CSV table of C-alpha atoms and ligand atoms in Angstrom, one decimal:
chain,number,residue,atom,x,y,z
A,1,MET,CA,0.0,0.0,0.0
A,2,ASN,CA,2.8,2.4,0.9
A,3,GLU,CA,4.7,1.6,-2.2
A,4,TYR,CA,1.6,2.4,-4.2
A,5,ASP,CA,1.1,5.7,-2.3
A,6,SER,CA,4.8,6.6,-2.9
A,7,ASP,CA,4.4,6.1,-6.6
A,8,LYS,CA,1.3,8.3,-6.5
A,9,ILE,CA,3.2,11.0,-4.7
A,10,ALA,CA,5.8,10.9,-7.5
A,11,ASP,CA,3.1,11.0,-10.1
A,12,VAL,CA,1.5,14.0,-8.5
A,13,LEU,CA,4.7,16.0,-8.3
A,14,ARG,CA,5.8,15.0,-11.7
A,15,ALA,CA,2.6,16.3,-13.2
A,16,SER,CA,2.3,19.5,-11.2
A,17,GLU,CA,5.9,20.7,-11.0
A,18,GLY,CA,7.9,18.4,-13.3
A,19,ILE,CA,9.7,17.0,-10.3
A,20,GLU,CA,12.0,14.1,-11.0
A,21,LEU,CA,13.0,11.3,-8.7
A,22,THR,CA,16.5,11.2,-7.4
A,23,ASP,CA,18.0,8.6,-5.0
A,24,LYS,CA,20.6,11.1,-3.8
A,25,ALA,CA,19.3,13.2,-0.9
A,26,GLU,CA,21.9,15.8,-1.5
A,27,ASP,CA,20.5,16.6,-5.0
A,28,ALA,CA,16.9,16.9,-3.8
A,29,ASP,CA,14.7,20.0,-3.7
A,30,ILE,CA,12.0,18.1,-1.9
A,31,ILE,CA,12.5,15.2,0.5
A,32,LEU,CA,9.4,13.3,1.5
A,33,PHE,CA,9.1,10.4,4.0
A,34,ASN,CA,6.1,8.1,3.4
A,35,THR,CA,5.7,6.5,6.8
A,36,CYS,CA,4.1,3.4,8.3
A,37,SER,CA,2.7,3.1,11.8
A,38,ILE,CA,1.6,-0.5,11.7
A,39,ARG,CA,4.3,-1.5,14.3
A,40,GLU,CA,6.3,0.6,16.7
A,41,LYS,CA,9.6,0.0,14.9
A,42,ALA,CA,8.3,1.4,11.7
A,43,GLU,CA,7.0,4.4,13.5
A,44,GLU,CA,10.3,5.3,15.3
A,45,LYS,CA,12.2,5.1,12.1
A,46,VAL,CA,10.9,8.4,10.8
A,47,PHE,CA,12.5,10.4,13.6
A,48,SER,CA,15.9,8.9,13.0
A,49,ASP,CA,15.5,9.5,9.2
A,50,LEU,CA,14.5,13.1,9.8
A,51,GLY,CA,17.5,13.6,12.0
A,52,ARG,CA,19.7,12.4,9.1
A,53,VAL,CA,18.4,15.0,6.6
A,54,ARG,CA,18.4,17.9,9.1
A,55,PRO,CA,22.0,19.0,8.1
A,56,LEU,CA,20.8,19.2,4.4
A,57,LYS,CA,18.1,21.6,5.4
A,58,LEU,CA,20.6,23.7,7.3
A,59,ALA,CA,22.8,23.9,4.3
A,60,LYS,CA,20.0,24.5,1.9
A,61,PRO,CA,17.1,26.5,3.5
A,62,ASP,CA,14.9,26.2,0.4
A,63,LEU,CA,14.8,22.5,0.8
A,64,ILE,CA,11.3,21.2,1.5
A,65,ILE,CA,11.1,18.3,4.0
A,66,GLY,CA,7.7,16.5,4.2
A,67,VAL,CA,6.3,13.7,6.2
A,68,GLY,CA,3.3,11.7,4.9
A,69,GLY,CA,1.6,8.4,5.5
A,70,CYS,CA,0.2,6.9,8.6
A,71,VAL,CA,2.6,8.3,11.2
A,72,ALA,CA,1.7,11.7,9.9
A,73,SER,CA,-1.9,10.8,10.2
A,74,GLN,CA,-1.5,9.5,13.7
A,75,GLU,CA,0.9,12.0,15.1
A,76,GLY,CA,0.1,15.2,13.2
A,77,ALA,CA,1.7,18.3,14.7
A,78,THR,CA,3.7,16.2,17.2
A,79,ILE,CA,6.1,15.5,14.3
A,80,TYR,CA,6.6,19.2,13.9
A,81,ARG,CA,7.2,19.6,17.6
A,82,ARG,CA,9.9,16.9,17.6
A,83,ALA,CA,11.3,18.1,14.3
A,84,PRO,CA,10.5,21.8,13.8
A,85,TYR,CA,12.4,21.8,10.4
A,86,VAL,CA,9.6,19.8,8.8
A,87,ASP,CA,7.8,21.9,6.1
A,88,VAL,CA,4.7,19.8,5.2
A,89,ILE,CA,2.7,17.1,6.9
A,90,PHE,CA,0.2,15.1,4.9
A,91,GLY,CA,-1.8,11.9,5.3
A,92,PRO,CA,-2.5,8.9,3.1
A,93,GLN,CA,-5.7,10.5,1.9
A,94,THR,CA,-4.3,13.9,1.2
A,95,LEU,CA,-1.2,13.1,-0.8
A,96,HIS,CA,-2.9,14.6,-3.9
A,97,ARG,CA,-2.8,18.0,-2.2
A,98,LEU,CA,0.9,18.0,-1.9
A,99,PRO,CA,1.5,20.6,-4.7
A,100,GLU,CA,-0.7,23.1,-2.9
A,101,LEU,CA,0.8,22.3,0.5
A,102,ILE,CA,4.3,22.9,-0.9
A,103,ALA,CA,3.3,26.1,-2.6
A,104,ALA,CA,1.6,27.4,0.5
A,105,ARG,CA,4.7,26.6,2.5
A,106,ARG,CA,6.9,28.5,0.1
A,107,ALA,CA,4.5,31.5,0.0
A,108,SER,CA,3.9,31.7,3.7
A,109,GLY,CA,7.2,30.4,5.2
A,110,ARG,CA,5.1,28.4,7.6
A,111,MET,CA,4.7,24.7,8.1
A,112,GLN,CA,1.6,23.3,6.3
A,113,MET,CA,-0.4,20.3,7.5
A,114,ASP,CA,-3.4,18.4,6.1
A,115,ILE,CA,-4.2,15.0,7.5
A,116,SER,CA,-7.9,15.0,6.8
A,117,PHE,CA,-9.9,12.2,5.1
A,118,PRO,CA,-11.5,14.0,2.2
A,119,GLU,CA,-13.4,10.9,1.0
A,120,ILE,CA,-12.7,9.7,-2.6
A,121,GLU,CA,-11.5,13.1,-3.9
A,122,LYS,CA,-7.9,11.8,-4.1
A,123,PHE,CA,-8.5,9.4,-6.9
A,124,ASP,CA,-10.1,12.1,-9.1
A,125,SER,CA,-7.1,14.3,-8.7
A,126,LEU,CA,-4.4,11.7,-9.4
A,127,PRO,CA,-2.6,12.0,-12.8
A,128,ALA,CA,-2.2,9.0,-15.0
A,129,PRO,CA,0.6,6.8,-13.7
A,130,LEU,CA,4.0,6.2,-15.4
A,131,VAL,CA,4.0,2.6,-16.4
A,132,THR,CA,7.4,0.8,-16.3
A,133,SER,CA,6.5,-2.8,-16.0
A,134,GLY,CA,4.0,-5.3,-17.3
A,135,SER,CA,2.4,-5.4,-13.9
A,136,ALA,CA,0.6,-2.6,-12.0
A,137,TYR,CA,-1.2,-1.9,-8.8
A,138,VAL,CA,-4.7,-0.4,-8.9
A,139,SER,CA,-6.2,0.9,-5.7
A,140,ILE,CA,-9.9,0.0,-5.5
A,141,MET,CA,-10.8,0.9,-2.0
A,142,GLU,CA,-9.3,2.8,0.9
A,143,GLY,CA,-9.3,2.5,4.7
A,144,CYS,CA,-10.7,-0.2,7.0
A,145,SER,CA,-13.8,-0.4,9.2
A,146,LYS,CA,-12.9,-3.7,10.9
A,147,PHE,CA,-11.2,-2.4,14.0
A,148,CYS,CA,-9.3,-5.5,15.0
A,149,THR,CA,-8.2,-4.8,18.5
A,150,PHE,CA,-4.5,-4.7,17.7
A,151,CYS,CA,-4.6,-2.5,14.6
A,152,VAL,CA,-4.1,1.2,14.0
A,153,VAL,CA,-5.2,1.2,10.3
A,154,PRO,CA,-8.8,2.3,10.8
A,155,PHE,CA,-7.6,5.3,12.7
A,156,THR,CA,-4.8,6.3,10.3
A,157,ARG,CA,-6.5,5.6,7.0
A,158,GLY,CA,-10.1,6.1,7.9
A,159,ASN,CA,-13.2,4.0,7.1
A,160,GLU,CA,-13.7,1.6,4.2
A,161,LEU,CA,-14.5,3.5,1.1
A,162,SER,CA,-14.8,1.9,-2.4
A,163,ARG,CA,-14.0,3.7,-5.7
A,164,PRO,CA,-16.8,3.7,-8.3
A,165,LEU,CA,-16.7,0.8,-10.7
A,166,ALA,CA,-16.4,3.1,-13.8
A,167,ASP,CA,-13.3,4.9,-12.3
A,168,VAL,CA,-11.5,1.6,-11.5
A,169,MET,CA,-12.3,0.2,-15.0
A,170,ARG,CA,-11.1,3.5,-16.7
A,171,ASP,CA,-7.8,3.3,-14.8
A,172,ILE,CA,-7.3,-0.4,-15.8
A,173,ARG,CA,-8.2,0.2,-19.5
A,174,GLY,CA,-5.6,3.1,-19.4
A,175,LEU,CA,-3.0,0.7,-18.0
A,176,VAL,CA,-3.8,-2.0,-20.6
A,177,ALA,CA,-3.4,0.6,-23.3
A,178,GLN,CA,0.1,1.2,-22.0
A,179,GLY,CA,0.9,-2.5,-22.1
A,180,VAL,CA,0.1,-3.6,-18.6
A,181,ARG,CA,-1.0,-7.3,-18.6
A,182,GLU,CA,-1.2,-8.0,-14.9
A,183,VAL,CA,-3.0,-6.0,-12.3
A,184,THR,CA,-3.1,-6.3,-8.6
A,185,LEU,CA,-6.2,-4.8,-7.0
A,186,LEU,CA,-5.1,-3.0,-3.8
A,187,GLY,CA,-6.8,-2.1,-0.6
A,188,GLN,CA,-6.8,-2.9,3.2
A,189,ASN,CA,-9.8,-5.2,2.7
A,190,VAL,CA,-10.3,-5.6,-1.1
A,191,ASN,CA,-13.1,-8.2,-0.6
A,192,ALA,CA,-15.1,-5.6,1.2
A,193,TYR,CA,-15.2,-3.8,-2.1
A,194,ALA,CA,-18.7,-2.3,-2.7
A,195,GLY,CA,-18.4,0.1,-5.7
A,196,GLY,CA,-21.3,1.9,-7.3
A,197,ASP,CA,-21.9,1.3,-11.0
A,198,ASP,CA,-23.5,3.7,-13.4
A,199,ASP,CA,-27.0,2.5,-12.6
A,200,GLY,CA,-26.6,3.3,-8.9
A,201,GLU,CA,-26.2,-0.4,-8.0
A,202,THR,CA,-23.4,-1.7,-5.8
A,203,VAL,CA,-21.1,-4.3,-7.2
A,204,ASP,CA,-18.7,-6.6,-5.3
A,205,LEU,CA,-15.1,-7.7,-5.8
A,206,ALA,CA,-16.2,-10.9,-7.7
A,207,TYR,CA,-18.1,-8.7,-10.2
A,208,LEU,CA,-15.1,-6.4,-10.6
A,209,ILE,CA,-12.6,-9.2,-11.2
A,210,ARG,CA,-14.9,-10.8,-13.8
A,211,MET,CA,-15.1,-7.5,-15.7
A,212,ILE,CA,-11.3,-7.1,-15.6
A,213,ALA,CA,-10.7,-10.7,-16.7
A,214,ALA,CA,-12.9,-10.1,-19.7
A,215,LEU,CA,-10.5,-7.4,-21.0
A,216,ASP,CA,-8.4,-8.9,-23.8
A,217,GLY,CA,-5.1,-7.3,-22.8
A,218,ILE,CA,-5.3,-8.6,-19.2
A,219,GLN,CA,-3.6,-11.9,-18.6
A,220,ARG,CA,-3.5,-12.1,-14.8
A,221,VAL,CA,-5.4,-10.5,-11.9
A,222,ARG,CA,-4.4,-10.5,-8.3
A,223,TYR,CA,-5.9,-8.9,-5.2
A,224,MET,CA,-4.5,-7.9,-1.8
A,225,THR,CA,-5.3,-7.9,1.0
A,226,SER,CA,-8.5,-9.8,1.6
A,227,HIS,CA,-10.1,-10.6,4.9
A,228,PRO,CA,-11.4,-14.1,5.9
A,229,ARG,CA,-14.7,-12.6,7.1
A,230,GLU,CA,-15.5,-11.5,3.5
A,231,MET,CA,-14.5,-14.5,1.4
A,232,SER,CA,-17.9,-14.8,-0.2
A,233,GLN,CA,-19.1,-17.8,-2.1
A,234,ARG,CA,-19.1,-15.6,-5.2
A,235,LEU,CA,-15.4,-14.7,-4.8
A,236,ILE,CA,-14.4,-18.3,-4.0
A,237,GLY,CA,-16.3,-19.4,-7.1
A,238,LEU,CA,-14.0,-17.4,-9.3
A,239,TYR,CA,-11.2,-19.9,-8.6
A,240,GLY,CA,-13.3,-22.4,-10.6
A,241,ASP,CA,-14.2,-20.4,-13.6
A,242,THR,CA,-11.8,-17.5,-14.0
A,243,PRO,CA,-8.4,-18.9,-15.1
A,244,LYS,CA,-6.9,-15.4,-15.3
A,245,LEU,CA,-7.3,-15.1,-11.5
A,246,ALA,CA,-3.8,-15.8,-10.1
A,247,ASN,CA,-3.1,-19.1,-8.5
A,248,HIS,CA,-2.2,-17.4,-5.2
A,249,LEU,CA,-4.4,-16.2,-2.3
A,250,HIS,CA,-3.0,-14.1,0.5
A,251,LEU,CA,-5.4,-14.5,3.4
A,252,PRO,CA,-4.2,-13.3,6.8
A,253,VAL,CA,-5.2,-15.5,9.6
A,254,GLN,CA,-3.1,-13.9,12.5
A,255,SER,CA,-3.6,-16.9,14.9
A,256,GLY,CA,-4.8,-20.4,15.1
A,257,SER,CA,-6.3,-20.1,18.5
A,258,ASP,CA,-10.1,-19.3,18.7
A,259,ARG,CA,-9.5,-17.6,22.1
A,260,VAL,CA,-6.9,-15.2,20.6
A,261,LEU,CA,-8.9,-14.7,17.4
A,262,ALA,CA,-11.9,-13.6,19.5
A,263,ALA,CA,-9.7,-11.2,21.6
A,264,MET,CA,-8.4,-9.8,18.3
A,265,GLN,CA,-12.0,-9.4,17.1
A,266,ARG,CA,-11.2,-11.0,13.8
A,267,GLY,CA,-14.7,-12.4,13.4
A,268,TYR,CA,-13.9,-16.0,12.5
A,269,THR,CA,-12.7,-19.2,14.1
A,270,ALA,CA,-9.8,-21.4,13.0
A,271,LEU,CA,-12.4,-23.9,11.7
A,272,GLU,CA,-14.1,-21.3,9.6
A,273,TYR,CA,-10.7,-20.2,8.2
A,274,LYS,CA,-9.9,-23.8,7.3
A,275,SER,CA,-13.3,-24.3,5.6
A,276,ILE,CA,-12.6,-21.3,3.3
A,277,ILE,CA,-9.3,-22.8,2.3
A,278,ARG,CA,-10.9,-26.2,1.7
A,279,LYS,CA,-13.5,-24.6,-0.6
A,280,VAL,CA,-10.8,-22.7,-2.6
A,281,ARG,CA,-8.7,-25.8,-2.9
A,282,ALA,CA,-11.7,-27.8,-4.1
A,283,LEU,CA,-11.6,-25.5,-7.1
A,284,ARG,CA,-7.9,-24.9,-7.4
A,285,PRO,CA,-6.1,-27.9,-5.8
A,286,ASP,CA,-2.6,-26.4,-6.4
A,287,ILE,CA,-3.2,-22.9,-5.2
A,288,SER,CA,-0.6,-21.2,-3.1
A,289,ILE,CA,-2.0,-19.9,0.2
A,290,THR,CA,0.0,-17.3,2.1
A,291,SER,CA,-0.8,-15.5,5.4
A,292,ASP,CA,0.1,-13.0,8.1
A,293,PHE,CA,0.7,-14.1,11.7
A,294,ILE,CA,0.9,-12.1,14.9
A,295,VAL,CA,2.9,-13.8,17.6
A,296,GLY,CA,2.7,-12.7,21.3
A,297,PHE,CA,-0.7,-11.1,21.3
A,298,PRO,CA,-1.5,-10.1,24.9
A,299,GLY,CA,-2.2,-13.2,27.0
A,300,GLU,CA,-1.2,-15.7,24.3
A,301,THR,CA,-0.5,-18.9,26.1
A,302,GLU,CA,1.6,-21.8,25.1
A,303,SER,CA,-1.5,-23.7,24.0
A,304,ASP,CA,-2.7,-20.8,22.0
A,305,PHE,CA,0.6,-20.7,20.2
A,306,GLU,CA,0.5,-24.5,19.6
A,307,ALA,CA,-2.9,-24.0,18.0
A,308,THR,CA,-1.3,-21.6,15.5
A,309,MET,CA,1.5,-24.1,14.8
A,310,LYS,CA,-1.1,-26.8,14.3
A,311,LEU,CA,-3.0,-24.6,11.9
A,312,ILE,CA,0.2,-24.1,9.9
A,313,GLU,CA,0.5,-27.9,9.5
A,314,GLU,CA,-3.1,-28.3,8.6
A,315,VAL,CA,-3.3,-25.6,6.0
A,316,GLY,CA,0.2,-26.0,4.6
A,317,PHE,CA,0.9,-22.4,4.1
A,318,ASP,CA,3.3,-21.2,1.5
A,319,ALA,CA,5.6,-18.2,2.2
A,320,SER,CA,4.0,-16.0,5.0
A,321,PHE,CA,4.7,-12.9,7.0
A,322,SER,CA,4.9,-13.1,10.8
A,323,PHE,CA,5.2,-10.3,13.3
A,324,LEU,CA,5.8,-9.9,16.9
A,325,TYR,CA,2.8,-8.1,18.4
A,326,SER,CA,3.4,-4.4,18.8
A,327,PRO,CA,1.1,-2.4,21.1
A,328,ARG,CA,-0.3,0.6,19.1
A,329,PRO,CA,-1.4,3.7,21.1
A,330,GLY,CA,-5.2,4.1,21.1
A,331,THR,CA,-6.0,0.5,20.2
A,332,PRO,CA,-7.9,-1.8,22.7
A,333,ALA,CA,-5.2,-4.5,22.7
A,334,ALA,CA,-2.7,-2.0,24.0
A,335,GLU,CA,-4.7,-1.8,27.3
A,336,MET,CA,-4.9,-5.6,27.7
A,337,VAL,CA,-3.0,-7.4,30.4
A,338,ASP,CA,0.1,-9.0,29.0
A,339,GLU,CA,2.2,-11.2,31.2
A,340,VAL,CA,4.1,-13.2,28.7
A,341,SER,CA,7.8,-12.3,28.6
A,342,TYR,CA,9.6,-10.8,25.6
A,343,GLU,CA,12.0,-13.8,25.6
A,344,ILE,CA,9.1,-16.3,25.3
A,345,LYS,CA,7.5,-14.3,22.5
A,346,MET,CA,10.7,-14.1,20.6
A,347,GLU,CA,11.3,-17.8,21.0
A,348,ARG,CA,7.7,-18.5,19.6
A,349,LEU,CA,8.3,-16.1,16.7
A,350,LYS,CA,11.5,-17.9,15.8
A,351,ARG,CA,9.8,-21.3,15.9
A,352,LEU,CA,7.0,-20.1,13.7
A,353,LYS,CA,9.4,-18.4,11.2
A,354,THR,CA,11.6,-21.5,11.0
A,355,ARG,CA,8.6,-23.7,10.2
A,356,ILE,CA,7.2,-21.2,7.6
A,357,ASP,CA,10.7,-21.0,6.0
A,358,GLU,CA,10.8,-24.8,5.7
A,359,LEU,CA,7.4,-24.9,4.0
A,360,GLU,CA,8.4,-22.0,1.7
A,361,ASN,CA,11.6,-23.8,0.7
A,362,ALA,CA,9.8,-27.1,0.1
A,363,VAL,CA,7.4,-25.4,-2.3
A,364,ALA,CA,10.3,-23.8,-4.1
A,365,GLU,CA,12.2,-27.1,-4.4
A,366,LYS,CA,9.1,-28.7,-5.8
A,367,MET,CA,9.0,-26.0,-8.5
A,368,VAL,CA,12.4,-27.0,-9.8
A,369,GLY,CA,12.0,-28.7,-13.2
A,370,THR,CA,8.6,-27.2,-13.8
A,371,THR,CA,7.8,-24.5,-16.4
A,372,GLN,CA,6.1,-21.4,-15.0
A,373,ARG,CA,4.1,-18.6,-16.6
A,374,VAL,CA,6.0,-15.5,-15.6
A,375,VAL,CA,5.3,-11.8,-16.0
A,376,VAL,CA,8.6,-10.0,-16.6
A,377,GLU,CA,8.6,-7.1,-14.1
A,378,GLY,CA,12.0,-5.6,-15.0
A,379,ILE,CA,15.7,-6.0,-15.0
A,380,SER,CA,17.1,-8.0,-12.1
A,381,LYS,CA,18.3,-5.8,-9.2
A,382,LYS,CA,21.4,-8.0,-8.7
A,383,ASP,CA,22.5,-8.5,-12.2
A,384,GLU,CA,21.6,-6.3,-15.1
A,385,LYS,CA,22.0,-9.0,-17.7
A,386,GLU,CA,19.1,-10.8,-16.0
A,387,LEU,CA,15.4,-10.3,-15.9
A,388,ALA,CA,13.2,-10.6,-12.9
A,389,GLY,CA,9.7,-12.0,-13.2
A,390,ARG,CA,6.9,-13.2,-11.0
A,391,THR,CA,5.3,-16.6,-11.2
A,392,ASP,CA,1.6,-17.3,-10.8
A,393,ASN,CA,2.2,-18.3,-7.2
A,394,ASN,CA,3.9,-15.0,-6.5
A,395,ARG,CA,7.6,-16.2,-6.5
A,396,VAL,CA,10.3,-14.0,-7.9
A,397,VAL,CA,12.4,-15.8,-10.6
A,398,ASN,CA,15.6,-14.5,-12.2
A,399,PHE,CA,16.7,-15.6,-15.6
A,400,VAL,CA,18.8,-14.5,-18.5
A,401,GLY,CA,16.9,-12.7,-21.3
A,402,PRO,CA,16.7,-9.6,-23.4
A,403,ALA,CA,15.4,-6.4,-21.9
A,404,ASN,CA,12.6,-6.1,-24.5
A,405,LEU,CA,10.8,-8.9,-22.8
A,406,VAL,CA,10.0,-6.5,-19.9
A,407,GLY,CA,6.2,-6.3,-19.6
A,408,GLN,CA,5.6,-9.6,-21.4
A,409,PHE,CA,4.4,-12.9,-20.2
A,410,VAL,CA,7.0,-15.6,-20.9
A,411,GLU,CA,7.5,-19.3,-20.0
A,412,VAL,CA,10.4,-20.0,-17.7
A,413,SER,CA,11.7,-23.3,-16.6
A,414,ILE,CA,12.8,-23.3,-13.0
A,415,THR,CA,16.4,-24.6,-12.6
A,416,ALA,CA,17.4,-23.9,-9.0
A,417,VAL,CA,16.4,-22.3,-5.7
A,418,SER,CA,18.7,-19.8,-3.9
A,419,MET,CA,17.6,-18.2,-0.7
A,420,HIS,CA,14.2,-16.7,-1.4
A,421,THR,CA,14.4,-16.5,-5.1
A,422,LEU,CA,14.2,-19.0,-7.9
A,423,ARG,CA,16.6,-19.2,-10.9
A,424,GLY,CA,15.3,-20.2,-14.3
A,425,ALA,CA,15.9,-20.3,-18.0
A,426,LEU,CA,13.7,-18.8,-20.7
A,427,ALA,CA,11.7,-21.5,-22.2
A,428,GLY,CA,9.7,-19.5,-24.7
A,429,LYS,CA,7.5,-16.5,-25.3
A,430,GLU,CA,4.0,-17.4,-24.5
A,431,MET,CA,1.5,-17.2,-27.2
A,432,PHE,CA,-1.9,-16.0,-26.1
A,433,ALA,CA,-5.2,-16.5,-27.8
A,434,ALA,CA,-6.8,-13.3,-26.5
B,1,SAH,N1,-6.1,-5.7,6.4
B,1,SAH,C1,-5.2,-6.8,6.5
B,1,SAH,C2,-3.9,-6.5,7.1
B,1,SAH,C3,-3.3,-5.2,7.1
B,1,SAH,S1,-2.0,-4.9,8.2
B,1,SAH,C4,-5.9,-7.9,7.3
B,1,SAH,O1,-6.7,-7.6,8.1
B,1,SAH,O2,-5.6,-9.0,7.1
B,1,SAH,C5,-0.8,-6.1,7.7
B,1,SAH,C6,-0.4,-7.1,8.8
B,1,SAH,O3,0.3,-6.4,9.9
B,1,SAH,C7,-1.6,-7.7,9.5
B,1,SAH,O4,-2.1,-8.8,8.8
B,1,SAH,C8,-1.0,-8.1,10.9
B,1,SAH,O5,-0.4,-9.4,10.8
B,1,SAH,C9,0.2,-7.1,11.1
B,1,SAH,N2,-0.1,-6.2,12.2
B,1,SAH,C10,-1.1,-5.2,12.2
B,1,SAH,N3,-1.1,-4.6,13.4
B,1,SAH,C11,-0.1,-5.2,14.1
B,1,SAH,C12,0.4,-4.9,15.4
B,1,SAH,N4,-0.1,-4.0,16.2
B,1,SAH,N5,1.5,-5.7,15.8
B,1,SAH,C13,2.0,-6.6,15.0
B,1,SAH,N6,1.6,-6.9,13.8
B,1,SAH,C14,0.5,-6.2,13.3
B,2,SF4,FE1,-6.2,-3.7,10.6
B,2,SF4,FE2,-6.7,-5.5,8.7
B,2,SF4,FE3,-8.0,-5.6,11.0
B,2,SF4,FE4,-8.5,-3.6,9.3
B,2,SF4,S1,-8.9,-5.8,9.0
B,2,SF4,S2,-8.3,-3.4,11.5
B,2,SF4,S3,-6.4,-3.3,8.5
B,2,SF4,S4,-5.8,-6.0,10.7
């Protein structure tokens, strides 16, 4: 989500002021930090980063320093109090107002702040994106109204709000015209999508995906992140009849203990979660299922943790993210009694990560010798003679190939596994009957 927002910030400033990106802070006229507050570590980072650019501001007083994203949304003017050399503070829903904020700062000499939630206005004000790959993100909804007890997102990004169907489709058609073949539909809870159509009816995510899959230029559709509570029968059904829907589902479970799930207010039990996976697998037996886990939620007992480990075995997750619980100010969980020591939590996190890594590796090993359909995302970061692509089950694969394949779907045979990436060899350019 933040990467997407950062791209939008760049688009907005490119369109309004012809600002170009630089990766050298010394060259910059504007330095912006797009922050995350999902966990404490991420939040503290902004203050050390700000400290690092302070000397640049002293040397070049015209330099504009800005803080955006969820820390800005949460902390607001506190940022300015801790770092009075900050010029603009903006939230995830006001990034499109940056040109005006910067202009107002320059004209008035005073810090400018706008961290409001002005509904869907942002999307109408965003310029067309600069497409550099065959794959693109498209935001279809904003915010979250679930209020899981550990999570800060509903406070920093506001309530769930879906973009109108026609707007999303216009964006996607524009991307396809620029050569994009794979789209990832983005939002905090994309399966809560409820977009208005031209007749004033509301359509769901399943409807939207069907419309996108019907576009000739589109070869693959992904969505992220979805919530188990809203895996409707209609959405699950797509796995049976929509081959363009990627063979990968990221469905955060957080815990395998019903007691912990209830305390988190996730709104499902471990059994309900497993039943969703069973239904999806009945339609797509080889689908890759990934998840998010929180370890060390307040009061998590050894048997709660064991329930999570058991769920991992039962579901057979592919690569997953796992996090140590981080108390977020203002959330209900931050007030809960928590007697489990840091050492025990860390030990649990390590056990969980080790098991997930083993499963992840086993999946990768099994892919060796197979041929995968890969969208070429760009030149490999490690070796410029190589290309980097993404498989249907969301693995990165590096292989030797010409740069003009960027943006195309190709067939790659997987030859080896190294760390978290796959190595492969170009097996052919895929021919598609549109
Ligand atoms: N909307 C998505 C997740 C968005 S946040 C969902 O509900 O599934 C991404 C992940 O960050 C979450 O899935 C959760 O695992 C983790 N996370 C959120 N708040 C956290 C906290 N306070 N401490 C640790 N991890 C957290
Ligand atoms: Fe946070 Fe996701 Fe829960 Fe929303 S559904 S409150 S984003 S964890």
